[in-house]
PDB file of C-alpha atoms in Angstrom:
ATOM      1  CA  MET A 899      37.835 -85.323  95.831  1.00 56.00           C
ATOM      2  CA  PRO A 900      36.656 -88.900  96.471  1.00 58.00           C
ATOM      3  CA  ALA A 901      38.861 -90.949  98.855  1.00 55.00           C
ATOM      4  CA  SER A 902      39.489 -93.603  96.186  1.00 54.00           C
ATOM      5  CA  TRP A 903      41.215 -90.984  93.983  1.00 55.00           C
ATOM      6  CA  ARG A 904      44.045 -90.217  96.456  1.00 57.00           C
ATOM      7  CA  GLY A 905      47.285 -91.552  94.987  1.00 56.00           C
ATOM      8  CA  GLY A 906      47.841 -94.592  92.805  1.00 57.00           C
ATOM      9  CA  ARG A 907      46.261 -95.266  89.520  1.00 59.00           C
ATOM     10  CA  HIS A 908      42.907 -93.728  90.527  1.00 60.00           C
ATOM     11  CA  ARG A 909      44.405 -90.254  90.742  1.00 60.00           C
ATOM     12  CA  PRO A 910      42.628 -88.042  88.201  1.00 60.00           C
ATOM     13  CA  PRO A 911      44.692 -86.363  85.499  1.00 61.00           C
ATOM     14  CA  TYR A 912      46.216 -82.952  86.316  1.00 62.00           C
ATOM     15  CA  ASN A 913      43.732 -81.038  84.182  1.00 68.00           C
ATOM     16  CA  GLU A 914      40.759 -82.314  86.156  1.00 67.00           C
ATOM     17  CA  LEU A 915      42.360 -81.350  89.494  1.00 63.00           C
ATOM     18  CA  PHE A 916      43.273 -77.940  88.121  1.00 67.00           C
ATOM     19  CA  ASP A 917      39.753 -77.377  86.791  1.00 73.00           C
ATOM     20  CA  ALA A 918      38.161 -78.438  90.091  1.00 70.00           C
ATOM     21  CA  ARG A 919      40.363 -76.052  92.085  1.00 66.00           C
ATOM     22  CA  ARG A 920      39.808 -73.206  89.638  1.00 71.00           C
ATOM     23  CA  ASN A 921      36.050 -73.754  89.795  1.00 75.00           C
ATOM     24  CA  THR A 922      36.119 -73.741  93.610  1.00 70.00           C
ATOM     25  CA  VAL A 923      38.093 -70.475  93.718  1.00 68.00           C
ATOM     26  CA  GLN A 924      35.769 -68.917  91.151  1.00 73.00           C
ATOM     27  CA  ALA A 925      32.712 -70.035  93.158  1.00 73.00           C
ATOM     28  CA  MET A 926      34.184 -68.452  96.315  1.00 65.00           C
ATOM     29  CA  ARG A 927      34.812 -65.190  94.446  1.00 64.00           C
ATOM     30  CA  ASN A 928      31.267 -65.250  93.059  1.00 70.00           C
ATOM     31  CA  ASP A 929      29.851 -65.810  96.565  1.00 64.00           C
ATOM     32  CA  GLU A 930      31.864 -62.872  97.910  1.00 56.00           C
ATOM     33  CA  ALA A 931      30.743 -60.601  95.085  1.00 60.00           C
ATOM     34  CA  LYS A 932      27.148 -61.764  95.583  1.00 60.00           C
ATOM     35  CA  ALA A 933      27.300 -60.931  99.280  1.00 54.00           C
ATOM     36  CA  ARG A 934      28.441 -57.416  98.444  1.00 53.00           C
ATOM     37  CA  ARG A 935      25.692 -56.861  95.882  1.00 57.00           C
ATOM     38  CA  CYS A 936      21.963 -56.335  96.051  1.00 55.00           C
ATOM     39  CA  PRO A 937      19.717 -58.995  94.487  1.00 52.00           C
ATOM     40  CA  ASP A 938      19.264 -56.793  91.415  1.00 55.00           C
ATOM     41  CA  GLY A 939      22.998 -56.684  90.687  1.00 56.00           C
ATOM     42  CA  TYR A 940      23.942 -53.172  91.825  1.00 56.00           C
ATOM     43  CA  PRO A 941      26.601 -52.613  94.513  1.00 58.00           C
ATOM     44  CA  SER A 942      24.741 -52.187  97.834  1.00 67.00           C
ATOM     45  CA  ARG A 943      26.504 -48.911  98.653  1.00 69.00           C
ATOM     46  CA  MET A 944      24.770 -47.291  95.639  1.00 81.00           C
ATOM     47  CA  ASN A 945      21.346 -48.116  97.034  1.00 88.00           C
ATOM     48  CA  ALA A 946      19.764 -45.047  98.617  1.00 90.00           C
ATOM     49  CA  ALA A 947      16.661 -46.932  99.834  1.00 91.00           C
ATOM     50  CA  PRO A 948      17.876 -47.420 103.453  1.00 89.00           C
ATOM     51  CA  LEU A 949      18.940 -43.763 103.639  1.00 91.00           C
ATOM     52  CA  LEU A 950      15.645 -42.525 102.167  1.00 93.00           C
ATOM     53  CA  ALA A 951      13.650 -44.756 104.539  1.00 93.00           C
ATOM     54  CA  LEU A 952      15.557 -43.330 107.504  1.00 93.00           C
ATOM     55  CA  VAL A 953      15.231 -39.716 106.330  1.00 94.00           C
ATOM     56  CA  SER A 954      11.508 -40.030 105.562  1.00 95.00           C
ATOM     57  CA  GLN A 955      10.924 -41.573 108.988  1.00 94.00           C
ATOM     58  CA  VAL A 956      12.768 -38.725 110.748  1.00 95.00           C
ATOM     59  CA  LEU A 957      11.036 -36.020 108.663  1.00 96.00           C
ATOM     60  CA  VAL A 958       7.616 -37.496 109.490  1.00 95.00           C
ATOM     61  CA  ARG A 959       8.521 -37.799 113.173  1.00 94.00           C
ATOM     62  CA  HIS A 960       9.358 -34.085 113.351  1.00 96.00           C
ATOM     63  CA  ARG A 961       6.578 -33.073 110.903  1.00 96.00           C
ATOM     64  CA  LEU A 962       9.025 -31.197 108.675  1.00 96.00           C
ATOM     65  CA  ASP A 963       7.450 -30.533 105.280  1.00 96.00           C
ATOM     66  CA  ALA A 964      10.062 -31.045 102.541  1.00 97.00           C
ATOM     67  CA  VAL A 965      10.060 -32.137  98.900  1.00 97.00           C
ATOM     68  CA  VAL A 966      12.930 -34.082  97.285  1.00 97.00           C
ATOM     69  CA  ILE A 967      14.379 -32.137  94.342  1.00 97.00           C
ATOM     70  CA  GLY A 968      17.515 -32.295  92.183  1.00 96.00           C
ATOM     71  CA  ASN A 969      19.157 -35.376  90.722  1.00 96.00           C
ATOM     72  CA  ALA A 970      17.876 -37.648  93.512  1.00 97.00           C
ATOM     73  CA  ALA A 971      14.295 -36.732  92.588  1.00 97.00           C
ATOM     74  CA  ALA A 972      15.092 -37.155  88.886  1.00 97.00           C
ATOM     75  CA  ALA A 973      16.478 -40.643  89.578  1.00 97.00           C
ATOM     76  CA  LEU A 974      13.356 -41.555  91.573  1.00 97.00           C
ATOM     77  CA  GLN A 975      11.296 -40.339  88.612  1.00 96.00           C
ATOM     78  CA  GLY A 976      13.180 -42.769  86.347  1.00 96.00           C
ATOM     79  CA  SER A 977      16.145 -40.813  84.966  1.00 96.00           C
ATOM     80  CA  PRO A 978      19.474 -42.674  84.742  1.00 96.00           C
ATOM     81  CA  VAL A 979      21.453 -40.089  86.743  1.00 96.00           C
ATOM     82  CA  THR A 980      23.588 -40.312  89.895  1.00 94.00           C
ATOM     83  CA  THR A 981      24.242 -37.937  92.786  1.00 94.00           C
ATOM     84  CA  MET A 982      26.227 -37.743  96.009  1.00 91.00           C
ATOM     85  CA  ASP A 983      23.578 -36.059  98.159  1.00 92.00           C
ATOM     86  CA  VAL A 984      19.816 -35.704  98.465  1.00 96.00           C
ATOM     87  CA  ASP A 985      18.350 -32.218  97.980  1.00 96.00           C
ATOM     88  CA  PHE A 986      15.138 -30.961  99.557  1.00 97.00           C
ATOM     89  CA  MET A 987      13.091 -27.795  99.285  1.00 97.00           C
ATOM     90  CA  PHE A 988      11.417 -26.513 102.433  1.00 97.00           C
ATOM     91  CA  ARG A 989       9.962 -23.316 103.888  1.00 96.00           C
ATOM     92  CA  GLN A 990      12.461 -21.323 105.907  1.00 95.00           C
ATOM     93  CA  THR A 991      10.486 -20.443 109.044  1.00 96.00           C
ATOM     94  CA  PRO A 992      11.766 -20.352 112.627  1.00 96.00           C
ATOM     95  CA  THR A 993       9.652 -23.430 113.434  1.00 97.00           C
ATOM     96  CA  ASN A 994      11.016 -25.364 110.457  1.00 97.00           C
ATOM     97  CA  LEU A 995      14.590 -24.433 111.375  1.00 96.00           C
ATOM     98  CA  ARG A 996      14.008 -25.825 114.879  1.00 97.00           C
ATOM     99  CA  LYS A 997      12.590 -28.982 113.299  1.00 97.00           C
ATOM    100  CA  LEU A 998      15.594 -29.215 110.962  1.00 97.00           C
ATOM    101  CA  LYS A 999      17.937 -29.040 113.959  1.00 96.00           C
ATOM    102  CA  ALA A1000      15.939 -31.841 115.610  1.00 96.00           C
ATOM    103  CA  VAL A1001      16.139 -33.901 112.384  1.00 96.00           C
ATOM    104  CA  ALA A1002      19.927 -33.438 112.308  1.00 96.00           C
ATOM    105  CA  ASP A1003      20.173 -34.450 115.991  1.00 94.00           C
ATOM    106  CA  ASP A1004      18.181 -37.626 115.300  1.00 93.00           C
ATOM    107  CA  LEU A1005      20.488 -38.473 112.401  1.00 93.00           C
ATOM    108  CA  GLU A1006      23.555 -37.717 114.583  1.00 92.00           C
ATOM    109  CA  ALA A1007      24.507 -35.062 112.045  1.00 94.00           C
ATOM    110  CA  MET A1008      25.124 -31.313 112.132  1.00 95.00           C
ATOM    111  CA  VAL A1009      23.590 -28.417 110.240  1.00 96.00           C
ATOM    112  CA  LEU A1010      26.001 -26.213 108.290  1.00 95.00           C
ATOM    113  CA  ARG A1011      25.437 -23.060 106.227  1.00 93.00           C
ATOM    114  CA  PRO A1012      28.236 -23.320 103.651  1.00 90.00           C
ATOM    115  CA  TYR A1013      27.264 -20.300 101.521  1.00 87.00           C
ATOM    116  CA  TYR A1014      25.906 -17.986 104.220  1.00 86.00           C
ATOM    117  CA  PRO A1015      24.723 -15.247 103.669  1.00 84.00           C
ATOM    118  CA  ALA A1016      24.653 -15.597  99.864  1.00 80.00           C
ATOM    119  CA  SER A1017      22.411 -18.646  99.816  1.00 85.00           C
ATOM    120  CA  ALA A1018      19.560 -20.036 101.936  1.00 88.00           C
ATOM    121  CA  LEU A1019      21.109 -23.509 101.954  1.00 94.00           C
ATOM    122  CA  PHE A1020      21.130 -25.621 105.110  1.00 96.00           C
ATOM    123  CA  ARG A1021      23.401 -28.641 104.801  1.00 96.00           C
ATOM    124  CA  VAL A1022      22.894 -31.612 107.117  1.00 96.00           C
ATOM    125  CA  VAL A1023      26.201 -33.503 107.237  1.00 94.00           C
ATOM    126  CA  ARG A1024      27.261 -36.660 109.030  1.00 92.00           C
ATOM    127  CA  ASP A1025      31.027 -37.255 108.953  1.00 87.00           C
ATOM    128  CA  ARG A1026      30.773 -40.921 109.965  1.00 84.00           C
ATOM    129  CA  ASP A1027      29.500 -42.109 106.575  1.00 83.00           C
ATOM    130  CA  GLY A1028      29.478 -38.974 104.409  1.00 84.00           C
ATOM    131  CA  LEU A1029      25.697 -38.480 104.622  1.00 89.00           C
ATOM    132  CA  GLN A1030      24.705 -35.148 103.078  1.00 94.00           C
ATOM    133  CA  LEU A1031      21.204 -33.682 102.875  1.00 96.00           C
ATOM    134  CA  ASP A1032      20.796 -30.191 101.410  1.00 97.00           C
ATOM    135  CA  PHE A1033      17.705 -28.231 102.473  1.00 97.00           C
ATOM    136  CA  MET A1034      17.003 -25.197 100.297  1.00 96.00           C
ATOM    137  CA  ALA A1035      14.479 -22.461 100.895  1.00 94.00           C
ATOM    138  CA  LYS A1036      14.919 -20.981  97.413  1.00 93.00           C
ATOM    139  CA  VAL A1037      15.264 -22.989  94.223  1.00 94.00           C
ATOM    140  CA  ASP A1038      15.783 -21.541  90.737  1.00 93.00           C
ATOM    141  CA  GLY A1039      12.684 -21.887  88.570  1.00 93.00           C
ATOM    142  CA  VAL A1040      10.360 -22.802  91.454  1.00 94.00           C
ATOM    143  CA  ARG A1041       7.963 -20.000  92.377  1.00 92.00           C
ATOM    144  CA  SER A1042       6.511 -21.415  95.569  1.00 94.00           C
ATOM    145  CA  PHE A1043       6.926 -24.397  97.838  1.00 96.00           C
ATOM    146  CA  GLU A1044       3.151 -24.999  97.824  1.00 96.00           C
ATOM    147  CA  ALA A1045       3.029 -25.297  94.028  1.00 95.00           C
ATOM    148  CA  LEU A1046       6.012 -27.686  94.019  1.00 96.00           C
ATOM    149  CA  LYS A1047       4.392 -29.773  96.758  1.00 97.00           C
ATOM    150  CA  ALA A1048       1.057 -29.897  94.918  1.00 97.00           C
ATOM    151  CA  ARG A1049       2.748 -31.325  91.795  1.00 96.00           C
ATOM    152  CA  ALA A1050       4.994 -33.748  93.733  1.00 97.00           C
ATOM    153  CA  THR A1051       4.539 -37.530  93.826  1.00 96.00           C
ATOM    154  CA  PRO A1052       4.383 -39.369  97.174  1.00 97.00           C
ATOM    155  CA  VAL A1053       6.766 -42.351  97.262  1.00 96.00           C
ATOM    156  CA  ARG A1054       6.724 -44.819 100.137  1.00 95.00           C
ATOM    157  CA  PHE A1055      10.045 -45.819 101.749  1.00 93.00           C
ATOM    158  CA  GLY A1056       9.664 -48.235 104.628  1.00 87.00           C
ATOM    159  CA  ARG A1057       6.843 -47.002 106.856  1.00 88.00           C
ATOM    160  CA  SER A1058       6.934 -43.357 105.772  1.00 93.00           C
ATOM    161  CA  THR A1059       6.370 -41.397 102.594  1.00 95.00           C
ATOM    162  CA  LEU A1060       8.589 -38.842 100.858  1.00 96.00           C
ATOM    163  CA  LEU A1061       7.332 -36.241  98.403  1.00 97.00           C
ATOM    164  CA  VAL A1062       9.322 -36.297  95.151  1.00 97.00           C
ATOM    165  CA  ALA A1063       9.199 -33.272  92.828  1.00 97.00           C
ATOM    166  CA  SER A1064       7.814 -33.738  89.338  1.00 97.00           C
ATOM    167  CA  LEU A1065      10.275 -34.141  86.484  1.00 96.00           C
ATOM    168  CA  ARG A1066       8.952 -30.998  84.815  1.00 96.00           C
ATOM    169  CA  ASP A1067       9.804 -28.923  87.914  1.00 96.00           C
ATOM    170  CA  ILE A1068      13.271 -30.484  88.128  1.00 97.00           C
ATOM    171  CA  ILE A1069      13.951 -29.689  84.458  1.00 97.00           C
ATOM    172  CA  ARG A1070      12.757 -26.104  84.913  1.00 96.00           C
ATOM    173  CA  SER A1071      14.964 -25.579  87.971  1.00 96.00           C
ATOM    174  CA  LYS A1072      18.019 -26.979  86.183  1.00 96.00           C
ATOM    175  CA  GLU A1073      17.361 -24.801  83.121  1.00 96.00           C
ATOM    176  CA  ARG A1074      17.200 -21.711  85.333  1.00 96.00           C
ATOM    177  CA  ALA A1075      20.240 -22.675  87.415  1.00 94.00           C
ATOM    178  CA  GLY A1076      22.284 -23.092  84.215  1.00 93.00           C
ATOM    179  CA  ARG A1077      25.397 -24.531  85.876  1.00 94.00           C
ATOM    180  CA  PRO A1078      27.493 -26.865  83.674  1.00 95.00           C
ATOM    181  CA  GLN A1079      26.508 -29.927  85.764  1.00 93.00           C
ATOM    182  CA  ASP A1080      22.812 -28.995  85.398  1.00 95.00           C
ATOM    183  CA  LEU A1081      23.049 -28.462  81.634  1.00 95.00           C
ATOM    184  CA  ALA A1082      24.901 -31.786  81.246  1.00 95.00           C
ATOM    185  CA  VAL A1083      21.974 -33.870  82.576  1.00 96.00           C
ATOM    186  CA  LEU A1084      19.185 -31.877  80.875  1.00 97.00           C
ATOM    187  CA  PRO A1085      19.046 -34.012  77.667  1.00 96.00           C
ATOM    188  CA  VAL A1086      18.649 -37.184  79.777  1.00 96.00           C
ATOM    189  CA  LEU A1087      15.919 -35.597  81.914  1.00 97.00           C
ATOM    190  CA  ARG A1088      14.040 -34.348  78.829  1.00 97.00           C
ATOM    191  CA  LYS A1089      14.189 -37.789  77.260  1.00 96.00           C
ATOM    192  CA  THR A1090      12.816 -39.341  80.468  1.00 97.00           C
ATOM    193  CA  LEU A1091       9.974 -36.806  80.492  1.00 97.00           C
ATOM    194  CA  ASP A1092       9.173 -37.682  76.850  1.00 96.00           C
ATOM    195  CA  GLU A1093       9.059 -41.394  77.767  1.00 96.00           C
ATOM    196  CA  GLN A1094       6.859 -40.700  80.818  1.00 94.00           C
ATOM    197  CA  GLU A1095       4.412 -38.694  78.716  1.00 95.00           C
ATOM    198  CA  ALA A1096       4.374 -41.297  75.946  1.00 95.00           C
ATOM    199  CA  ARG A1097       3.457 -43.933  78.560  1.00 93.00           C
ATOM    200  CA  LYS A1098       0.692 -41.775  80.003  1.00 90.00           C
ATOM    201  CA  ALA A1099      -0.688 -41.154  76.509  1.00 92.00           C
ATOM    202  CA  SER A1100      -0.595 -44.853  75.619  1.00 90.00           C
ATOM    203  CA  ARG A1101      -2.483 -45.721  78.826  1.00 83.00           C
ATOM    204  CA  GLY A1102      -5.155 -43.209  77.814  1.00 72.00           C
TER     205      GLY A1102
ATOM    206  CA  MET B  37      68.406 -29.373  62.663  1.00 48.00           C
ATOM    207  CA  SER B  38      66.004 -29.275  59.763  1.00 52.00           C
ATOM    208  CA  LYS B  39      62.317 -28.731  60.303  1.00 55.00           C
ATOM    209  CA  LYS B  40      59.765 -31.194  58.940  1.00 57.00           C
ATOM    210  CA  PRO B  41      58.057 -29.935  55.771  1.00 58.00           C
ATOM    211  CA  ALA B  42      54.577 -28.591  56.500  1.00 58.00           C
ATOM    212  CA  ARG B  43      52.947 -30.794  53.846  1.00 58.00           C
ATOM    213  CA  ARG B  44      54.289 -34.023  55.419  1.00 59.00           C
ATOM    214  CA  ALA B  45      53.130 -33.005  58.901  1.00 54.00           C
ATOM    215  CA  ALA B  46      49.674 -32.272  57.547  1.00 53.00           C
ATOM    216  CA  ALA B  47      49.467 -35.642  55.835  1.00 56.00           C
ATOM    217  CA  LYS B  48      50.232 -37.426  59.142  1.00 57.00           C
ATOM    218  CA  ARG B  49      47.562 -35.543  61.115  1.00 57.00           C
ATOM    219  CA  ARG B  50      44.934 -37.962  62.430  1.00 59.00           C
ATOM    220  CA  VAL B  51      41.246 -37.254  62.217  1.00 56.00           C
ATOM    221  CA  GLY B  52      39.444 -37.638  65.543  1.00 57.00           C
ATOM    222  CA  SER B  53      35.947 -38.947  66.133  1.00 55.00           C
ATOM    223  CA  GLY B  54      34.628 -35.412  66.604  1.00 56.00           C
ATOM    224  CA  ALA B  55      35.821 -34.431  63.145  1.00 54.00           C
ATOM    225  CA  ARG B  56      34.321 -37.592  61.651  1.00 55.00           C
ATOM    226  CA  GLN B  57      30.982 -36.834  63.322  1.00 54.00           C
ATOM    227  CA  ALA B  58      31.071 -33.266  62.073  1.00 53.00           C
ATOM    228  CA  ALA B  59      31.767 -34.516  58.574  1.00 52.00           C
ATOM    229  CA  GLY B  60      28.680 -36.733  58.729  1.00 54.00           C
ATOM    230  CA  SER B  61      30.621 -39.974  58.500  1.00 54.00           C
ATOM    231  CA  PRO B  62      28.513 -43.122  58.886  1.00 54.00           C
ATOM    232  CA  HIS B  63      30.722 -44.327  61.825  1.00 57.00           C
ATOM    233  CA  GLY B  64      29.882 -41.309  63.984  1.00 69.00           C
ATOM    234  CA  SER B  65      26.171 -41.403  63.333  1.00 88.00           C
ATOM    235  CA  ALA B  66      25.940 -45.155  64.010  1.00 91.00           C
ATOM    236  CA  LEU B  67      27.590 -44.660  67.390  1.00 91.00           C
ATOM    237  CA  ALA B  68      25.253 -41.793  68.179  1.00 91.00           C
ATOM    238  CA  ARG B  69      22.218 -43.853  67.182  1.00 93.00           C
ATOM    239  CA  GLU B  70      23.348 -46.816  69.270  1.00 94.00           C
ATOM    240  CA  SER B  71      24.038 -44.580  72.272  1.00 92.00           C
ATOM    241  CA  GLU B  72      20.586 -42.993  71.921  1.00 93.00           C
ATOM    242  CA  ARG B  73      18.900 -46.393  71.664  1.00 95.00           C
ATOM    243  CA  ALA B  74      20.734 -47.668  74.771  1.00 96.00           C
ATOM    244  CA  LEU B  75      19.727 -44.562  76.737  1.00 95.00           C
ATOM    245  CA  VAL B  76      16.039 -44.934  75.813  1.00 96.00           C
ATOM    246  CA  GLU B  77      16.162 -48.643  76.739  1.00 96.00           C
ATOM    247  CA  GLN B  78      17.712 -47.797  80.115  1.00 96.00           C
ATOM    248  CA  ILE B  79      15.025 -45.169  80.784  1.00 96.00           C
ATOM    249  CA  ARG B  80      12.260 -47.633  79.853  1.00 96.00           C
ATOM    250  CA  ARG B  81      13.772 -50.252  82.154  1.00 95.00           C
ATOM    251  CA  LEU B  82      13.815 -47.749  85.018  1.00 95.00           C
ATOM    252  CA  LEU B  83      10.263 -46.582  84.304  1.00 96.00           C
ATOM    253  CA  ASP B  84       9.093 -50.211  84.466  1.00 95.00           C
ATOM    254  CA  LEU B  85      10.217 -50.316  88.120  1.00 94.00           C
ATOM    255  CA  PRO B  86       8.070 -48.804  90.888  1.00 95.00           C
ATOM    256  CA  PRO B  87       9.524 -45.459  92.164  1.00 93.00           C
ATOM    257  CA  HIS B  88      10.653 -46.911  95.511  1.00 92.00           C
ATOM    258  CA  GLU B  89      12.962 -49.326  93.637  1.00 92.00           C
ATOM    259  CA  ARG B  90      14.682 -46.667  91.507  1.00 94.00           C
ATOM    260  CA  THR B  91      17.118 -46.000  94.311  1.00 93.00           C
ATOM    261  CA  HIS B  92      20.514 -46.951  92.885  1.00 91.00           C
ATOM    262  CA  PHE B  93      21.757 -43.431  92.316  1.00 93.00           C
ATOM    263  CA  LEU B  94      24.127 -42.691  95.214  1.00 91.00           C
ATOM    264  CA  ARG B  95      27.741 -41.934  94.430  1.00 89.00           C
ATOM    265  CA  VAL B  96      30.343 -42.558  97.119  1.00 82.00           C
ATOM    266  CA  ARG B  97      32.813 -39.867  98.131  1.00 79.00           C
ATOM    267  CA  LEU B  98      36.467 -40.829  97.808  1.00 79.00           C
ATOM    268  CA  PRO B  99      39.162 -39.620 100.220  1.00 77.00           C
ATOM    269  CA  ASN B 100      41.020 -37.638  97.542  1.00 76.00           C
ATOM    270  CA  GLY B 101      37.962 -35.540  96.740  1.00 75.00           C
ATOM    271  CA  GLY B 102      36.479 -37.521  93.861  1.00 78.00           C
ATOM    272  CA  SER B 103      33.483 -39.818  93.778  1.00 76.00           C
ATOM    273  CA  ALA B 104      32.588 -43.239  92.440  1.00 76.00           C
ATOM    274  CA  VAL B 105      29.479 -45.334  91.872  1.00 71.00           C
TER     275      VAL B 105
END
């Protein structure tokens, strides 16, 4: 407010003062919201890029071969789906299990086997921030790790690269798994695959 | 206490959106078409991005056992 406005006949009408204050408060709220959001408008806590960069770096450091599968892979392939964890497929060998333990140590997490002995699932969990990485040796609808890896797409996060399973493999695994949560996302995944193929065809 | 006549109760029964869709009402199909169009647009928008930018998929765990985006 200019100094000449304070008091007397130069005081602006109430509406102007009210509008100025309201605009200032709104601008402060906008700044706060902006600080909490990424430049593209999503809340920053939804962004998995820092997590994926960290995980890919640690996997490369310990030379653990793993392919991203599940809803995280589907999202990276362009499907509008969400998930709470990142799933990987790997080969269950004594060497890889040692590497997985080293990966968990680097992430300050622990390795759990929640469905032992029924399932070959190794869950890397960090309580501090709820980080959860599921490493599976067997996946419904996937015959071999080598075949999945051969069809996977390399995606660069930071300085390292993660292998992301193809959408066709993800759809097949969800069809075979047949759980309600898998069947619920199948129409969206199929539509994404159709769009991907239409784009490939249009490019020649 | 007298019971309500069955005919009156039937007349007051409301028809839900599921029933309207099943009956092939134009309201249901328009919603379905619009929803389909929005989904395809969203997929195309995501496919326009490079894969390393399609990373806004993490849900956050809530203390009571649920999750949120």
